[in-house]
Short mmCIF file of C-alpha atoms and ligand atoms in Angstrom, two decimals:
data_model
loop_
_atom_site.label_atom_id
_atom_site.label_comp_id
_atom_site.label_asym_id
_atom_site.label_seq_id
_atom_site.Cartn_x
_atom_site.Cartn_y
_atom_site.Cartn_z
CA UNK I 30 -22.72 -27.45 -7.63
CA UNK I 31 -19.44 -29.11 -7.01
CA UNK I 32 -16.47 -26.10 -7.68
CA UNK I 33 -13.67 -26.19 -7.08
CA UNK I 34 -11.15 -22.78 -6.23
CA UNK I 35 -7.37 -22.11 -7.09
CA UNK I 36 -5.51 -19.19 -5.54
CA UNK I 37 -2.97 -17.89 -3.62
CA UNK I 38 -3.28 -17.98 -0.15
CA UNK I 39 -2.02 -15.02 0.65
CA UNK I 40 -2.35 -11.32 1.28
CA UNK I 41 -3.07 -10.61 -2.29
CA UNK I 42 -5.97 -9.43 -3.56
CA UNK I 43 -6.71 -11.87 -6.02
CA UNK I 44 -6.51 -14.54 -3.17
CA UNK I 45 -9.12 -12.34 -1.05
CA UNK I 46 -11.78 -12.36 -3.99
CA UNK I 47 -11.55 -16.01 -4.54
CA UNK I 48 -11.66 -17.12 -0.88
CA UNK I 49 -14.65 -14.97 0.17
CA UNK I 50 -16.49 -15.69 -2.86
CA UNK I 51 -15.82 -19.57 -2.16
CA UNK I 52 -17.69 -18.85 1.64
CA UNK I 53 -20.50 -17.18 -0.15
CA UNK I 54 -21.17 -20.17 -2.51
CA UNK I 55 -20.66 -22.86 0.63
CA UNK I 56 -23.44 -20.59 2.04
CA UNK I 57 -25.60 -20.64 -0.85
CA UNK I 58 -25.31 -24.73 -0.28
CA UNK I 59 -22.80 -25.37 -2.94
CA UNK I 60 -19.84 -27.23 -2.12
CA UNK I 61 -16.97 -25.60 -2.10
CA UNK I 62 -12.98 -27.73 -2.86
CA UNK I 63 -9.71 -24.63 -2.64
CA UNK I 64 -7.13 -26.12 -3.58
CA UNK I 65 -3.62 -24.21 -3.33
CA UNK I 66 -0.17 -24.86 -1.30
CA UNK I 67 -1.71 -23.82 1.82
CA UNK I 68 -5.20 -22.26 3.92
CA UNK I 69 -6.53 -19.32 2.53
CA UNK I 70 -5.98 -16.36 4.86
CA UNK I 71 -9.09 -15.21 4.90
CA UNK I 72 -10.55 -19.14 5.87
CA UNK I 73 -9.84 -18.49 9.55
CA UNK I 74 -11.85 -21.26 11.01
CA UNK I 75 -14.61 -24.28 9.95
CA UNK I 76 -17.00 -23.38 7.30
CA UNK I 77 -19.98 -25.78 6.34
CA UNK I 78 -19.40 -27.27 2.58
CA UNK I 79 -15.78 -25.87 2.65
CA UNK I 80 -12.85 -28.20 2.09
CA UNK I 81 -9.30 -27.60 1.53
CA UNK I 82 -6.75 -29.76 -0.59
CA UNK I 83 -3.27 -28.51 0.46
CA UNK I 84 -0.97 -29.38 -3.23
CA UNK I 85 2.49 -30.75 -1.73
CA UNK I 86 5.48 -29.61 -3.73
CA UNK I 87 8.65 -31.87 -3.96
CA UNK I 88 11.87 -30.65 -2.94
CA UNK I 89 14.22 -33.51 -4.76
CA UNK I 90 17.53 -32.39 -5.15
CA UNK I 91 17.52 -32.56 -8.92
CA UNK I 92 14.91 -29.90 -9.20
CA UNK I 93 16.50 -26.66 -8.62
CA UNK I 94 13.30 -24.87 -8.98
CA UNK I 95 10.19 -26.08 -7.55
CA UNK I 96 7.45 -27.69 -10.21
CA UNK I 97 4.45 -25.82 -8.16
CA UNK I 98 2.47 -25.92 -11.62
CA UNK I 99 2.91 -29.66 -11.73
CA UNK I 100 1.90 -30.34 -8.54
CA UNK I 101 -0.86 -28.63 -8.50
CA UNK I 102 -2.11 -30.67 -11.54
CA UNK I 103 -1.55 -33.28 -10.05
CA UNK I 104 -3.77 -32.30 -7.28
CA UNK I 105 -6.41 -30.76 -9.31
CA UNK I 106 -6.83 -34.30 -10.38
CA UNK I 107 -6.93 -36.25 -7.70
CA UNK I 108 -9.54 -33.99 -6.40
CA UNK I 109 -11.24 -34.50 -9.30
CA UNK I 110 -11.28 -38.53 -8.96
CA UNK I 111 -12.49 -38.67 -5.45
CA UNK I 112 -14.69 -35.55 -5.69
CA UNK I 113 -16.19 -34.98 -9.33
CA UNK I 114 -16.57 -31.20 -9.28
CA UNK I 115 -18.44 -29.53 -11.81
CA UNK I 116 -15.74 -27.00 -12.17
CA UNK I 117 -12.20 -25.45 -11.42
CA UNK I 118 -12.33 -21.64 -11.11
CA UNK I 119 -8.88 -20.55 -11.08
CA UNK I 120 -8.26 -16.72 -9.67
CA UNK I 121 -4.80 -15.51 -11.67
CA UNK I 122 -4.34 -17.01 -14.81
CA UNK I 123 -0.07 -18.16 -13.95
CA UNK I 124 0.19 -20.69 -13.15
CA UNK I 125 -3.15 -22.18 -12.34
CA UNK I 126 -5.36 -21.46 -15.90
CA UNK I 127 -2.37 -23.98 -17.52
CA UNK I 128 -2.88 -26.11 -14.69
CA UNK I 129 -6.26 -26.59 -14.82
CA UNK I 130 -6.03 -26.66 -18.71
CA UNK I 131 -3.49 -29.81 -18.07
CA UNK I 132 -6.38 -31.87 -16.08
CA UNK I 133 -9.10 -31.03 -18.17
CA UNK I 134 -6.65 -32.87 -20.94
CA UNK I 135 -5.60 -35.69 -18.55
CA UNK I 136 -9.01 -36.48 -17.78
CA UNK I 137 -10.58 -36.32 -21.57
CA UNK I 138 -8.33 -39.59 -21.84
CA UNK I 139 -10.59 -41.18 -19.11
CA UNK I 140 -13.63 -39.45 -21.16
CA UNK I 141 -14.00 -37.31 -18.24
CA UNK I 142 -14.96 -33.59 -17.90
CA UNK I 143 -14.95 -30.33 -15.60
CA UNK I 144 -14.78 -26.92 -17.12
CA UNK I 145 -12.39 -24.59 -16.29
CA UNK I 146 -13.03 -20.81 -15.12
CA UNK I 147 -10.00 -18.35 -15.59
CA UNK I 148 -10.66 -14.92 -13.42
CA UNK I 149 -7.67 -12.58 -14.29
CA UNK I 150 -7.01 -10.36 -11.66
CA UNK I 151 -4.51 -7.74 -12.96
CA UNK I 152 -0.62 -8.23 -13.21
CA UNK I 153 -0.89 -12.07 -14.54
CA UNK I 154 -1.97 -9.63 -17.51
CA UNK I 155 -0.94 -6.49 -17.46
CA UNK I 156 2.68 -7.04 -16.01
CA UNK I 157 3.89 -10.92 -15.41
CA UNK I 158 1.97 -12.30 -18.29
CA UNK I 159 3.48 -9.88 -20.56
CA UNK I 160 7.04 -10.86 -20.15
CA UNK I 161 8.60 -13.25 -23.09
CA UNK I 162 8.85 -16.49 -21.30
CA UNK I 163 4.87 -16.76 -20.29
CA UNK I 164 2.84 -14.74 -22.74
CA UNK I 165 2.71 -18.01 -25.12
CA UNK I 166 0.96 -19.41 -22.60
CA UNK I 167 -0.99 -16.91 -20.52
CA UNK I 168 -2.68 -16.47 -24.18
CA UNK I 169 -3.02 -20.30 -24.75
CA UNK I 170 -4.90 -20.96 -21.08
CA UNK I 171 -7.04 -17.71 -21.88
CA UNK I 172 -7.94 -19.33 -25.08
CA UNK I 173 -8.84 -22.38 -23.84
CA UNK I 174 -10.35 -21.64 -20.61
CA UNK I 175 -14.05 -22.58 -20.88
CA UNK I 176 -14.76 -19.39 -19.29
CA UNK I 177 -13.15 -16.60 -18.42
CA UNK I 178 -13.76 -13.30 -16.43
CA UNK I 179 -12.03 -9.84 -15.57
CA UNK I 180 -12.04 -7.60 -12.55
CA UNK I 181 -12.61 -4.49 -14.05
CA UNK I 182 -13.82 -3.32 -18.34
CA UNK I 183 -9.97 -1.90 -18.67
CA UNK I 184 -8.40 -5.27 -17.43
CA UNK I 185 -10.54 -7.23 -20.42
CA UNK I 186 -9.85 -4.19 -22.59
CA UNK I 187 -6.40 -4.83 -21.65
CA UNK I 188 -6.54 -8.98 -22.57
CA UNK I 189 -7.76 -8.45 -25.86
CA UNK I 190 -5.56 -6.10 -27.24
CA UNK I 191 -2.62 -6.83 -25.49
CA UNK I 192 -2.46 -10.96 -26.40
CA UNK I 193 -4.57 -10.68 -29.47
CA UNK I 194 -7.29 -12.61 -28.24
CA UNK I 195 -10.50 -12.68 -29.83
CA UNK I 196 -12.73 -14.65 -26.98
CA UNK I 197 -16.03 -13.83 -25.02
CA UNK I 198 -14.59 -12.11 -21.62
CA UNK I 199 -17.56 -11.18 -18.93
CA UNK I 200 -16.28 -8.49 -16.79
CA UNK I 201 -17.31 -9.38 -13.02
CA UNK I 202 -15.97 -6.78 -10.69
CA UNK I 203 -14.76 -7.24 -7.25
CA UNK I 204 -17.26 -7.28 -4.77
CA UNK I 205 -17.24 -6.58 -0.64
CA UNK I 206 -19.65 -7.46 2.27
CA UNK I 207 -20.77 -4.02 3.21
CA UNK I 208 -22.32 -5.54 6.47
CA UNK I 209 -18.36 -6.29 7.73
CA UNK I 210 -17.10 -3.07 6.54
CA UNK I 211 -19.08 -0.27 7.05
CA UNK I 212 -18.69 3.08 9.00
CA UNK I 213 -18.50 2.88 12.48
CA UNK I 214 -17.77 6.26 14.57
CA UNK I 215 -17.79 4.58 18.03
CA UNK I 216 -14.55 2.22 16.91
CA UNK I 217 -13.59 5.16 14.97
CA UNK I 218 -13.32 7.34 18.04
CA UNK I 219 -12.09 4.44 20.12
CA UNK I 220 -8.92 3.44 17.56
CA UNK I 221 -8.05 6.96 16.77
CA UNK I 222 -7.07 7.39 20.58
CA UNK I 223 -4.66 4.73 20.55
CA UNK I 224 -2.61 6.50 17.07
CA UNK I 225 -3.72 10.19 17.03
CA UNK I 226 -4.13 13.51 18.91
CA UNK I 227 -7.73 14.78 18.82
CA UNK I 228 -7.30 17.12 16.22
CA UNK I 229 -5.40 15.12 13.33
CA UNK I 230 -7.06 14.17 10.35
CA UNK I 231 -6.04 10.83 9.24
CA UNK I 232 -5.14 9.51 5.88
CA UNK I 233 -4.86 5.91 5.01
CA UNK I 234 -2.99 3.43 2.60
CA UNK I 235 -3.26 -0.22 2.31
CA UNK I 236 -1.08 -2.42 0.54
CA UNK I 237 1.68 -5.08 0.00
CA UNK I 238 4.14 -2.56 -0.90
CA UNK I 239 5.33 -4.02 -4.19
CA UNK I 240 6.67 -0.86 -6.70
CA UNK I 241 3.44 -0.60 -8.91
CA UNK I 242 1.93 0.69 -5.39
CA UNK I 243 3.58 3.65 -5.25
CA UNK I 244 3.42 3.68 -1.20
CA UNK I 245 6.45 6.70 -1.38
CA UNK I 246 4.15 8.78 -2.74
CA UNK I 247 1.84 9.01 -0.06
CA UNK I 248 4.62 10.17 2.47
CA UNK I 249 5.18 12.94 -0.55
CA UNK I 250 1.19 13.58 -0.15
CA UNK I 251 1.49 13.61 3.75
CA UNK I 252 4.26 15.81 3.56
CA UNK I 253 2.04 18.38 1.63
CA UNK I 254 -1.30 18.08 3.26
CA UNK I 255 0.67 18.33 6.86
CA UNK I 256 1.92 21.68 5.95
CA UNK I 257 -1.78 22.97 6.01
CA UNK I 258 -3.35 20.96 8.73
CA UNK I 259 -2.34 18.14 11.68
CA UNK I 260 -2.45 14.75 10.39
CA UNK I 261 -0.90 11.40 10.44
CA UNK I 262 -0.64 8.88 7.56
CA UNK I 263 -1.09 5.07 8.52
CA UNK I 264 0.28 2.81 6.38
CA UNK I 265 -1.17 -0.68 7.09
CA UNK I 266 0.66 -3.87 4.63
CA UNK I 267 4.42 -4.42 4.14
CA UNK I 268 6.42 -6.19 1.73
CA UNK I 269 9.20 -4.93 -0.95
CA UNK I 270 8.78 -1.17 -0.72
CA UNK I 271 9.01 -0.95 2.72
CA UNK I 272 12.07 0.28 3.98
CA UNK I 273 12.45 2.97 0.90
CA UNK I 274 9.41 4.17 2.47
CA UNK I 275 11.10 4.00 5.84
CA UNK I 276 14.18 5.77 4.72
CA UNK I 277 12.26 8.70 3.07
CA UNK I 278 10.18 9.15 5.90
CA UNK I 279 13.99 9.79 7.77
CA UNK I 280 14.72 12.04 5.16
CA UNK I 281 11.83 13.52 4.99
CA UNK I 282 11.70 14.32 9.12
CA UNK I 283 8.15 12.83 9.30
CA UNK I 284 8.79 9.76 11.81
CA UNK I 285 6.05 10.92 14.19
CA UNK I 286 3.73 11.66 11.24
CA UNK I 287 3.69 8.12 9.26
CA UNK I 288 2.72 5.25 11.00
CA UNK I 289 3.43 1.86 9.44
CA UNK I 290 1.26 -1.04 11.19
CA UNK I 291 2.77 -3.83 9.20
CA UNK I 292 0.55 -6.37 7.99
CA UNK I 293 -2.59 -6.71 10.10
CA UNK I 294 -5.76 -8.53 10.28
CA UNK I 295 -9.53 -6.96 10.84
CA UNK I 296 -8.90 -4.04 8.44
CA UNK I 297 -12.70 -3.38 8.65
CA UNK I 298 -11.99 -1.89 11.76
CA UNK I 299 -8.70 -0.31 11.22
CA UNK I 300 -10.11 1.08 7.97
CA UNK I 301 -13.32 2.91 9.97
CA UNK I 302 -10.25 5.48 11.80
CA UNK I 303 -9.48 7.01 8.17
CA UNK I 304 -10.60 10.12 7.01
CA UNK I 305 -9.17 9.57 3.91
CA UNK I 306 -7.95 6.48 1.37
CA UNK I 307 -4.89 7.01 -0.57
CA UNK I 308 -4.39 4.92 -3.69
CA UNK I 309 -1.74 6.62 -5.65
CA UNK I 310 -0.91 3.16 -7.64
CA UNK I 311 1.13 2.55 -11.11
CA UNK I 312 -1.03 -0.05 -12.46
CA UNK I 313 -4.11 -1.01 -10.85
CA UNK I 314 -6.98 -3.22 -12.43
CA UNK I 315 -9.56 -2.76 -9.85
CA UNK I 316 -8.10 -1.59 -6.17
CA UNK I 317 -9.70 -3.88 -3.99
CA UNK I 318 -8.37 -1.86 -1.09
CA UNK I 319 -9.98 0.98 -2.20
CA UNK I 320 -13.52 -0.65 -2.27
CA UNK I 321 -12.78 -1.55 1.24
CA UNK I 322 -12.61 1.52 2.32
CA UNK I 323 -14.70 3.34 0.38
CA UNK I 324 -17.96 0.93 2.15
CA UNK I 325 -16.27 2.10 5.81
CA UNK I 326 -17.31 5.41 4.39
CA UNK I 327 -13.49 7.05 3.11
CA UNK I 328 -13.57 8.93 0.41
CA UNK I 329 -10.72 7.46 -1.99
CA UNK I 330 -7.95 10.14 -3.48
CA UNK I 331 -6.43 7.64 -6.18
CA UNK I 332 -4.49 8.17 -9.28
CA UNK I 333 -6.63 7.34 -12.46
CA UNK I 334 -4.74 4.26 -14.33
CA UNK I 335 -6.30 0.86 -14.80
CA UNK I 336 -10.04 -0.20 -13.85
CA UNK I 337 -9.99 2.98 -11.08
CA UNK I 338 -11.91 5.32 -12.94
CA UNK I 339 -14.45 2.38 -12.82
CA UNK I 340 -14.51 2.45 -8.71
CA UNK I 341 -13.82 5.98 -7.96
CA UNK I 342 -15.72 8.33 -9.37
CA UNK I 343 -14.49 11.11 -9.65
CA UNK I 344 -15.44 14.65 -7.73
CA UNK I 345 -18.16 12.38 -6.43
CA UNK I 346 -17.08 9.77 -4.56
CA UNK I 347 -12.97 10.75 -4.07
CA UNK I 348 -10.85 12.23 -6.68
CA UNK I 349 -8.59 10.62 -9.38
CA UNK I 350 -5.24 12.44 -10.53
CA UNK I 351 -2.56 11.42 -13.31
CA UNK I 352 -0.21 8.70 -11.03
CA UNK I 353 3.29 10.19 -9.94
CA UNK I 354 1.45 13.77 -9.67
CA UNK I 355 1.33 13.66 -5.66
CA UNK I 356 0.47 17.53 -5.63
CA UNK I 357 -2.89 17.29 -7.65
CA UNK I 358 -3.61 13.92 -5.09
CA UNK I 359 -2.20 16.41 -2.00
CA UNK I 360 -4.36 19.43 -3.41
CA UNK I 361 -7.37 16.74 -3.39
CA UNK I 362 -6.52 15.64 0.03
CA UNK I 363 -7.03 19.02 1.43
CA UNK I 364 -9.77 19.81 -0.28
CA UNK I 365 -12.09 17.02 1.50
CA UNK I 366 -10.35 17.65 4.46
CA UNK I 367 -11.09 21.37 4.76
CA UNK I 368 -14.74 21.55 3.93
CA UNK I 369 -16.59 19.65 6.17
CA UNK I 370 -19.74 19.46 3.88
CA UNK I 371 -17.91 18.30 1.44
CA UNK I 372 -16.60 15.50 2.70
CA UNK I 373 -19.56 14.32 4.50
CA UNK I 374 -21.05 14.09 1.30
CA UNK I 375 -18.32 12.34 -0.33
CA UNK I 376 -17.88 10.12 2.27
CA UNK I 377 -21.87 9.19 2.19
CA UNK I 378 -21.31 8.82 -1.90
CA UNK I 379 -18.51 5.99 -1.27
CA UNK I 380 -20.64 4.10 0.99
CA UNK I 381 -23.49 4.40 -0.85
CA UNK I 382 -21.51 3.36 -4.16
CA UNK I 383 -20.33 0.42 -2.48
CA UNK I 384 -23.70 -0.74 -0.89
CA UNK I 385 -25.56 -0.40 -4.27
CA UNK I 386 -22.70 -1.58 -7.19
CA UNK I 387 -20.40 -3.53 -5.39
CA UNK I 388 -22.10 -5.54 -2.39
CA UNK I 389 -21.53 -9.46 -2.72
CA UNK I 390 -25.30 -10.14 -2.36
CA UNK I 391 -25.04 -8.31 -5.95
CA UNK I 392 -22.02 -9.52 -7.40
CA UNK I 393 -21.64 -12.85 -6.45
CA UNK I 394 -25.03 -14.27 -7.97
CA UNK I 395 -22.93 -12.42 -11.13
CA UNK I 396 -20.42 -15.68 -11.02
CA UNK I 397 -23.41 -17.98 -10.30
CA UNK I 398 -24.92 -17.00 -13.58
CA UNK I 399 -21.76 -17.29 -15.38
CA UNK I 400 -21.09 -20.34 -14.18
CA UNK I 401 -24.72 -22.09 -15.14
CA UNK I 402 -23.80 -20.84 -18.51
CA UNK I 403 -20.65 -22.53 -18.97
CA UNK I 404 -22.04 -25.57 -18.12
CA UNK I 405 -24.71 -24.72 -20.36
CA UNK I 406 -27.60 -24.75 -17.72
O1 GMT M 132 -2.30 -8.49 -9.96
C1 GMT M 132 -1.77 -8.44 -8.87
O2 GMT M 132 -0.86 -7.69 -8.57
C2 GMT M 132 -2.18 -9.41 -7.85
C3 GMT M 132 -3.58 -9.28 -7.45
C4 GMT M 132 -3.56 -9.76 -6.06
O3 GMT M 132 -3.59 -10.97 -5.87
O4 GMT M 132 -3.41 -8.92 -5.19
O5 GMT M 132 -4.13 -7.94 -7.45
C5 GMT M 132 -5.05 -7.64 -8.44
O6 GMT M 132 -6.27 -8.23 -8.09
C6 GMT M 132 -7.12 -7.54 -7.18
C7 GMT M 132 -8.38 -8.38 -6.97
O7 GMT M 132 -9.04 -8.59 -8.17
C8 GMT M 132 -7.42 -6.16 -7.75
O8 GMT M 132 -8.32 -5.46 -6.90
C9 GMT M 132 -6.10 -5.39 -7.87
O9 GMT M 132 -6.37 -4.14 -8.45
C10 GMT M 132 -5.13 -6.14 -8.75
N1 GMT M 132 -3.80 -5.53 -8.66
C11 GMT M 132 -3.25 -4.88 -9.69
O10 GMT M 132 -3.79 -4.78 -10.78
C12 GMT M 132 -1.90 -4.31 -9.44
#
């Protein structure tokens, strides 16, 4: 197949999901167009049957704001003229699902055709879509996607009720290489020396530090769990939240205890130092991050909104606690980290839960199939 990808580039997690799922399909043979404003993080060097099409935005004085939406229309189509892809899969519905809605109608003029893939991710639905001035047309480029999917049952759950949509949604969760990221106690002991005293557990967060994260509240969980035993919190990601986290981590005396690494790359290794993952998020349609972790063998203490409950299981795998109640997440903390049969147990649950449900060999033959279908293979 010719397919072509939209994403964002960046850190997001949305972005990682598309760009490792378009190497996986360029391995599989099939050849693989992103198109976005720039490189894919995660497409760090040459891959065979990968190409990139950077969109160029304008910057003429009369537009105040820039027309990335346009632009990348415009793109989608000239990819389309030179390249004759099968399909667009756009990953976050705003802007890209009206996008590639736009060419599909541009190019029916020609009496041309590619079908158009929407993957919603989480807050183009649950949080940016919802606002006034794009739910028109979040619901309109849902409606007429030819296919769409969702990260997680809650996040479809979520579409239908919440933009009264009555369409087919297949629910294709996120998915991780578990060869990449997998336990590794000889890094493990070799990283810890570099952040940790012998003796200090260490708990984990990863994230871009926008408010539905919560990232405060694992300094309020560190503060809690360090009154019982030594350990250190690493907080690996930056972005909005950061310096409140800073500030309370004054406040809260705890400057040698919280360690923030900024954003960094190779979290499979970083990840393998944990003991344990803290996810203590508002709104959360999957957690990525969490799956990450949970295949370098951490068990995951999260707070139980969105498509968590669907990753995490509970008192098997990590615990899940009402979000915003740091001491139930603080009182799970210490449980795993006091009762060393426990955890090794937990921690050989999350690995094993990520190997068999969520390893890409499994999931990503998930999009192939959905994919024949919509082109009616
Ligand atoms: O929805 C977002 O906030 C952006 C998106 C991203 O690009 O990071 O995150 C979402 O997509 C991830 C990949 O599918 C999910 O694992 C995250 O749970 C989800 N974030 C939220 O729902 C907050």
């Amino acid at each position: 197949m010719k397919i072509g990808i939209t994403c964002y580039p960046t850190y997001g997690g949305s972005g990682v999901v598309a760009t490792e799922l378009g190497k996986e399909l360029a391995t599989l043979g099939h050849q693989v167009h992103f198109i976005s404003y720039a490189m894919p993080h995660r497409l760090t060097h040459f891959f065979k049957n990968v190409y990139y099409h950077e969109v160029e935005t304008s910057s003429y004085p009369l537009f105040e704001q820039q027309l990335y939406g346009l632009s990348l229309t415009s793109k989608m189509l000239e990819v389309m003229e030179y390249e004759n892809l099968d399909l667009i899969h756009v990953h976050y519905a705003i802007p890209h699902a009206i996008s590639a809605y736009l060419t599909k109608q541009v190019l029916k003029q020609n009496n041309s055709d590619v079908k158009i893939i929407t993957t919603l991710h989480g807050t183009d639905i649950t949080l940016v879509g919802l606002e006034p001035s794009f739910l028109p047309l979040v619901k309109f480029s849902i409606e007429n996607s030819d296919g769409v999917t969702a990260v997680s049952r809650f996040l479809k759950e979520k579409t239908l009720t919440n933009y009264n949509i009555d369409k087919e949604i297949e629910v294709i969760y996120n998915f991780i290489d578990t060869y990449l990221y997998k336990p590794d106690n000889k890094k493990k002991e070799q990283l810890r020396k570099n952040y940790v005293q012998n003796d200090e557990k260490v708990l984990i967060h990863t994230s871009n530090f926008r408010p539905v994260k919560r990232v405060c509240d694992t300094i309020r969980i560190l503060s809690i769990v360090k009154k019982h035993l030594p350990v250190k919190l690493l907080l690996i990601g930056d972005g909005p939240d950061r310096s409140d986290c800073e500030r309370l981590v004054r406040d809260l005396k705890l400057n040698d205890d919280v360690l923030f690494l900024g954003k960094q790359d190779g979290l499979e290794e970083l990840l393998t130092m944990g003991d344990v993952f803290i996810m203590p998020s508002q709104s959360e349609s999957f957690g990525l991050s969490a799956l990450e972790a949970m295949a370098c063998g951490l068990p995951v203490v999260s707070s139980s909104v969105g498509g968590l409950p669907e990753l995490v299981k509970h008192n098997e795998t990590g615990f899940i606690a009402e979000f915003g109640d740091v001491n139930r997440m603080a009182k799970y903390t210490l449980d795993l980290l006091t009762n060393d049969r426990k955890y090794k147990k937990f921690s050989e649950n999350a690995r094993k839960r990520a190997v068999n449900v969520f390893d890409k060999k499994l999931i990503v033959p998930k999009y192939l199939e959905y994919y024949e279908k919509v082109l009616g293979n």
